[in-house]
Each structure stands twice: as structure tokens, then as C-alpha cells.
Amino acid sequence: MSQPITSTLDPEQQRIAGETLQATVVDLIDLSLIAKQAHWNVVGSNFRSVHLALDELVTAAREFTDAAAERATAVGVSPDGRAATVAKDSGALGIGEGWQQDTDIIDTIVGNLAAVIKRLRERIAATEKADPVTQDLFLAIAARLEQLHWMWQAQLATV
């Protein structure tokens, strides 16, 4: 198919924005799937609070996925959220199968959030000059994911 959506970015800016947005879409889709898998399989004395916190994470990841995909479309790049693409390209750490203890789920979510945030921070730097609008989106996503990262860590923290 031809290029039905054109961009106001020059080709190099579009390439950088498109690649970083695509990678973000993939990571966020995987994060939402990881959190949903955890939501269905968490057990333990903190089941209810972890179960509800996972719903909050799924909602945030899905909203951010849509924002990143729509930004990609706005700059003339077709986003790819197919399962095969997510499985091949995600930088998230994943999750094991079956029932999992609430404390293990918390550790898994903290690790996955850290991995996604690390890659997102690299994209923030990459888009600074190429596309400040995309960078602004990444900054907002990173701020919320870092807040969630802190909240997940706090569930097991001791002083």
C-alpha cells in the first residue's frame, strides 16, 4: 500500500520517531499482557491488593500503548502490535506460567517495569532533537511508569 498518512517530520526525524514509537508500543503491549497474566494467577495473603494493583497497571499500559501507536500513525508510521511482533521484539522480561505467589508477582512486575523504563529512557534521549513531541509523550509515560515502579517496590520494602 502507498503511504496514506504523510508526516511533517523530515525522513530522518520520522525514522527515529517511528522506530522508538514502535518499540514502545511493543514493550507496553507485552507489559499489559504480563500484568494480566499475573492478575489471573496471583495467590497469597496479599492477593486482593496485588490483584487490584495489576488492573491499574494493565489500564495504564493499554492507555499508553494507544497513545504511542496513535503518535506513530500521526507521524506517518504504521504501528505493529501483532502477537508475533511483540513476542519477537519486546524488551520486557516476561513472566512464568501457572500460579504464582504474590511476593513473586511483585518481584516480577518490578523487574518488568524497570526493563521497560530503561528502554523508554533511551528513547527519550533518542527523540530529544528528532521529535520533541514524541519525546514529550515518552516523558509522560516514563513518569507514570516510574511512579508505578516505586509503588510496586513499596509493597515489599522494609526499613
PDB file of C-alpha atoms in Angstrom:
ATOM      1  CA  MET A   1       0.000   0.000   0.000  1.00  0.00           C
ATOM      2  CA  SER A   2       1.123   3.531  -0.618  1.00  0.00           C
ATOM      3  CA  GLN A   3       1.855   5.981   2.172  1.00  0.00           C
ATOM      4  CA  PRO A   4      -1.688   7.251   3.026  1.00  0.00           C
ATOM      5  CA  ILE A   5      -0.507   9.304   6.028  1.00  0.00           C
ATOM      6  CA  THR A   6       2.241  11.818   5.486  1.00  0.00           C
ATOM      7  CA  SER A   7       4.413  13.401   8.122  1.00  0.00           C
ATOM      8  CA  THR A   8       5.584  16.918   8.833  1.00  0.00           C
ATOM      9  CA  LEU A   9       8.858  15.411  10.043  1.00  0.00           C
ATOM     10  CA  ASP A  10      11.786  15.060   7.679  1.00  0.00           C
ATOM     11  CA  PRO A  11      12.611  11.448   6.737  1.00  0.00           C
ATOM     12  CA  GLU A  12      15.324  11.018   9.400  1.00  0.00           C
ATOM     13  CA  GLN A  13      13.154  12.509  12.134  1.00  0.00           C
ATOM     14  CA  GLN A  14      10.317  10.256  11.022  1.00  0.00           C
ATOM     15  CA  ARG A  15      12.576   7.193  11.089  1.00  0.00           C
ATOM     16  CA  ILE A  16      13.771   7.929  14.626  1.00  0.00           C
ATOM     17  CA  ALA A  17      10.297   8.733  15.910  1.00  0.00           C
ATOM     18  CA  GLY A  18       8.801   5.722  14.158  1.00  0.00           C
ATOM     19  CA  GLU A  19      11.381   3.247  15.456  1.00  0.00           C
ATOM     20  CA  THR A  20      11.165   4.493  19.020  1.00  0.00           C
ATOM     21  CA  LEU A  21       7.374   4.604  18.992  1.00  0.00           C
ATOM     22  CA  GLN A  22       7.155   1.095  17.539  1.00  0.00           C
ATOM     23  CA  ALA A  23       9.500  -0.257  20.195  1.00  0.00           C
ATOM     24  CA  THR A  24       7.426   1.465  22.870  1.00  0.00           C
ATOM     25  CA  VAL A  25       4.188   0.017  21.514  1.00  0.00           C
ATOM     26  CA  VAL A  26       5.689  -3.481  21.643  1.00  0.00           C
ATOM     27  CA  ASP A  27       7.066  -3.098  25.175  1.00  0.00           C
ATOM     28  CA  LEU A  28       3.798  -1.688  26.501  1.00  0.00           C
ATOM     29  CA  ILE A  29       1.658  -4.382  24.898  1.00  0.00           C
ATOM     30  CA  ASP A  30       3.893  -7.003  26.470  1.00  0.00           C
ATOM     31  CA  LEU A  31       3.794  -5.230  29.836  1.00  0.00           C
ATOM     32  CA  SER A  32      -0.013  -5.234  29.749  1.00  0.00           C
ATOM     33  CA  LEU A  33      -0.055  -8.946  28.877  1.00  0.00           C
ATOM     34  CA  ILE A  34       2.429  -9.771  31.634  1.00  0.00           C
ATOM     35  CA  ALA A  35       0.342  -7.853  34.156  1.00  0.00           C
ATOM     36  CA  LYS A  36      -2.867  -9.555  33.001  1.00  0.00           C
ATOM     37  CA  GLN A  37      -1.235 -12.990  33.226  1.00  0.00           C
ATOM     38  CA  ALA A  38      -0.115 -12.124  36.754  1.00  0.00           C
ATOM     39  CA  HIS A  39      -3.615 -10.834  37.576  1.00  0.00           C
ATOM     40  CA  TRP A  40      -5.141 -14.214  36.716  1.00  0.00           C
ATOM     41  CA  ASN A  41      -2.526 -16.308  38.511  1.00  0.00           C
ATOM     42  CA  VAL A  42      -1.592 -14.461  41.692  1.00  0.00           C
ATOM     43  CA  VAL A  43      -2.182 -16.215  45.017  1.00  0.00           C
ATOM     44  CA  GLY A  44      -1.220 -15.413  48.577  1.00  0.00           C
ATOM     45  CA  SER A  45      -2.154 -13.356  51.589  1.00  0.00           C
ATOM     46  CA  ASN A  46      -1.872 -10.099  49.613  1.00  0.00           C
ATOM     47  CA  PHE A  47      -3.916 -11.466  46.721  1.00  0.00           C
ATOM     48  CA  ARG A  48      -6.579  -8.751  46.703  1.00  0.00           C
ATOM     49  CA  SER A  49      -4.288  -5.724  46.817  1.00  0.00           C
ATOM     50  CA  VAL A  50      -1.897  -7.206  44.220  1.00  0.00           C
ATOM     51  CA  HIS A  51      -4.816  -8.273  42.019  1.00  0.00           C
ATOM     52  CA  LEU A  52      -6.241  -4.736  42.044  1.00  0.00           C
ATOM     53  CA  ALA A  53      -2.843  -3.103  41.512  1.00  0.00           C
ATOM     54  CA  LEU A  54      -2.337  -5.319  38.465  1.00  0.00           C
ATOM     55  CA  ASP A  55      -5.591  -3.999  36.994  1.00  0.00           C
ATOM     56  CA  GLU A  56      -4.260  -0.466  37.478  1.00  0.00           C
ATOM     57  CA  LEU A  57      -1.040  -1.385  35.669  1.00  0.00           C
ATOM     58  CA  VAL A  58      -2.907  -3.064  32.798  1.00  0.00           C
ATOM     59  CA  THR A  59      -5.069   0.023  32.322  1.00  0.00           C
ATOM     60  CA  ALA A  60      -2.066   2.369  32.303  1.00  0.00           C
ATOM     61  CA  ALA A  61      -0.079   0.179  29.893  1.00  0.00           C
ATOM     62  CA  ARG A  62      -3.029  -0.116  27.492  1.00  0.00           C
ATOM     63  CA  GLU A  63      -3.688   3.631  27.531  1.00  0.00           C
ATOM     64  CA  PHE A  64      -0.012   4.364  26.885  1.00  0.00           C
ATOM     65  CA  THR A  65       0.088   1.753  24.118  1.00  0.00           C
ATOM     66  CA  ASP A  66      -2.747   3.514  22.355  1.00  0.00           C
ATOM     67  CA  ALA A  67      -1.114   6.928  22.782  1.00  0.00           C
ATOM     68  CA  ALA A  68       2.205   5.675  21.350  1.00  0.00           C
ATOM     69  CA  ALA A  69       0.505   3.865  18.457  1.00  0.00           C
ATOM     70  CA  GLU A  70      -1.571   6.914  17.589  1.00  0.00           C
ATOM     71  CA  ARG A  71       1.527   9.127  17.717  1.00  0.00           C
ATOM     72  CA  ALA A  72       3.252   6.715  15.311  1.00  0.00           C
ATOM     73  CA  THR A  73       0.287   6.974  12.980  1.00  0.00           C
ATOM     74  CA  ALA A  74       0.333  10.777  13.259  1.00  0.00           C
ATOM     75  CA  VAL A  75       3.947  10.845  12.052  1.00  0.00           C
ATOM     76  CA  GLY A  76       3.118   8.530   9.147  1.00  0.00           C
ATOM     77  CA  VAL A  77       4.373   5.233  10.607  1.00  0.00           C
ATOM     78  CA  SER A  78       2.110   2.193  10.738  1.00  0.00           C
ATOM     79  CA  PRO A  79       2.315   0.669  14.237  1.00  0.00           C
ATOM     80  CA  ASP A  80       2.625  -3.111  14.542  1.00  0.00           C
ATOM     81  CA  GLY A  81       1.085  -4.665  17.638  1.00  0.00           C
ATOM     82  CA  ARG A  82       0.697  -8.185  16.312  1.00  0.00           C
ATOM     83  CA  ALA A  83       1.468 -11.020  18.719  1.00  0.00           C
ATOM     84  CA  ALA A  84       4.396 -12.271  16.623  1.00  0.00           C
ATOM     85  CA  THR A  85       5.953  -8.806  16.588  1.00  0.00           C
ATOM     86  CA  VAL A  86       5.513  -8.378  20.340  1.00  0.00           C
ATOM     87  CA  ALA A  87       6.987 -11.822  21.026  1.00  0.00           C
ATOM     88  CA  LYS A  88       9.991 -11.097  18.804  1.00  0.00           C
ATOM     89  CA  ASP A  89      10.776  -7.506  19.768  1.00  0.00           C
ATOM     90  CA  SER A  90       9.725  -6.878  23.374  1.00  0.00           C
ATOM     91  CA  GLY A  91      12.351  -5.854  25.884  1.00  0.00           C
ATOM     92  CA  ALA A  92      10.213  -6.839  28.865  1.00  0.00           C
ATOM     93  CA  LEU A  93      11.425  -9.738  30.995  1.00  0.00           C
ATOM     94  CA  GLY A  94       8.239 -11.798  30.851  1.00  0.00           C
ATOM     95  CA  ILE A  95       6.522 -13.959  33.442  1.00  0.00           C
ATOM     96  CA  GLY A  96       6.466 -17.638  34.297  1.00  0.00           C
ATOM     97  CA  GLU A  97       3.464 -19.873  33.831  1.00  0.00           C
ATOM     98  CA  GLY A  98       0.984 -21.104  36.391  1.00  0.00           C
ATOM     99  CA  TRP A  99       0.032 -19.923  39.860  1.00  0.00           C
ATOM    100  CA  GLN A 100       2.480 -17.546  41.444  1.00  0.00           C
ATOM    101  CA  GLN A 101       2.953 -16.286  44.960  1.00  0.00           C
ATOM    102  CA  ASP A 102       2.018 -12.642  45.496  1.00  0.00           C
ATOM    103  CA  THR A 103       5.575 -11.715  46.531  1.00  0.00           C
ATOM    104  CA  ASP A 104       6.981 -13.362  43.400  1.00  0.00           C
ATOM    105  CA  ILE A 105       4.473 -11.459  41.264  1.00  0.00           C
ATOM    106  CA  ILE A 106       5.586  -8.206  42.873  1.00  0.00           C
ATOM    107  CA  ASP A 107       9.229  -9.001  42.082  1.00  0.00           C
ATOM    108  CA  THR A 108       8.265  -9.918  38.508  1.00  0.00           C
ATOM    109  CA  ILE A 109       6.346  -6.691  37.979  1.00  0.00           C
ATOM    110  CA  VAL A 110       9.129  -4.571  39.483  1.00  0.00           C
ATOM    111  CA  GLY A 111      11.650  -6.206  37.139  1.00  0.00           C
ATOM    112  CA  ASN A 112       9.463  -5.799  34.076  1.00  0.00           C
ATOM    113  CA  LEU A 113       8.712  -2.176  34.869  1.00  0.00           C
ATOM    114  CA  ALA A 114      12.438  -1.482  35.318  1.00  0.00           C
ATOM    115  CA  ALA A 115      13.256  -3.097  31.967  1.00  0.00           C
ATOM    116  CA  VAL A 116      10.559  -1.140  30.122  1.00  0.00           C
ATOM    117  CA  ILE A 117      11.536   2.123  31.820  1.00  0.00           C
ATOM    118  CA  LYS A 118      15.217   1.621  30.970  1.00  0.00           C
ATOM    119  CA  ARG A 119      14.402   1.217  27.280  1.00  0.00           C
ATOM    120  CA  LEU A 120      11.961   4.133  27.407  1.00  0.00           C
ATOM    121  CA  ARG A 121      14.650   6.410  28.866  1.00  0.00           C
ATOM    122  CA  GLU A 122      16.914   5.501  25.929  1.00  0.00           C
ATOM    123  CA  ARG A 123      14.105   6.553  23.588  1.00  0.00           C
ATOM    124  CA  ILE A 124      13.676   9.825  25.472  1.00  0.00           C
ATOM    125  CA  ALA A 125      17.295  10.641  24.675  1.00  0.00           C
ATOM    126  CA  ALA A 126      16.978   9.481  21.055  1.00  0.00           C
ATOM    127  CA  THR A 127      13.983  11.705  20.342  1.00  0.00           C
ATOM    128  CA  GLU A 128      15.249  14.870  22.025  1.00  0.00           C
ATOM    129  CA  LYS A 129      16.259  16.554  18.771  1.00  0.00           C
ATOM    130  CA  ALA A 130      14.461  14.341  16.258  1.00  0.00           C
ATOM    131  CA  ASP A 131      10.947  14.813  17.600  1.00  0.00           C
ATOM    132  CA  PRO A 132      10.316  16.704  20.845  1.00  0.00           C
ATOM    133  CA  VAL A 133       6.587  15.907  20.613  1.00  0.00           C
ATOM    134  CA  THR A 134       7.312  12.181  20.744  1.00  0.00           C
ATOM    135  CA  GLN A 135       9.857  12.822  23.488  1.00  0.00           C
ATOM    136  CA  ASP A 136       7.175  14.634  25.486  1.00  0.00           C
ATOM    137  CA  LEU A 137       4.915  11.593  25.199  1.00  0.00           C
ATOM    138  CA  PHE A 138       7.758   9.340  26.355  1.00  0.00           C
ATOM    139  CA  LEU A 139       8.422  11.643  29.323  1.00  0.00           C
ATOM    140  CA  ALA A 140       4.797  11.386  30.432  1.00  0.00           C
ATOM    141  CA  ILE A 141       4.795   7.604  30.067  1.00  0.00           C
ATOM    142  CA  ALA A 142       8.098   7.287  31.943  1.00  0.00           C
ATOM    143  CA  ALA A 143       6.861   9.489  34.780  1.00  0.00           C
ATOM    144  CA  ARG A 144       3.818   7.296  35.358  1.00  0.00           C
ATOM    145  CA  LEU A 145       5.683   4.009  34.958  1.00  0.00           C
ATOM    146  CA  GLU A 146       8.340   5.194  37.408  1.00  0.00           C
ATOM    147  CA  GLN A 147       5.593   6.077  39.879  1.00  0.00           C
ATOM    148  CA  LEU A 148       4.133   2.578  39.475  1.00  0.00           C
ATOM    149  CA  HIS A 149       7.624   1.082  39.825  1.00  0.00           C
ATOM    150  CA  TRP A 150       8.010   2.840  43.174  1.00  0.00           C
ATOM    151  CA  MET A 151       4.559   1.716  44.339  1.00  0.00           C
ATOM    152  CA  TRP A 152       5.229  -1.908  43.421  1.00  0.00           C
ATOM    153  CA  GLN A 153       8.587  -1.845  45.211  1.00  0.00           C
ATOM    154  CA  ALA A 154       6.979  -0.326  48.305  1.00  0.00           C
ATOM    155  CA  GLN A 155       4.774  -3.385  48.727  1.00  0.00           C
ATOM    156  CA  LEU A 156       7.803  -5.462  49.806  1.00  0.00           C
ATOM    157  CA  ALA A 157      10.071  -2.756  51.181  1.00  0.00           C
ATOM    158  CA  THR A 158      11.314  -2.868  54.740  1.00  0.00           C
ATOM    159  CA  VAL A 159      13.078  -0.245  56.805  1.00  0.00           C
TER     160      VAL A 159
END
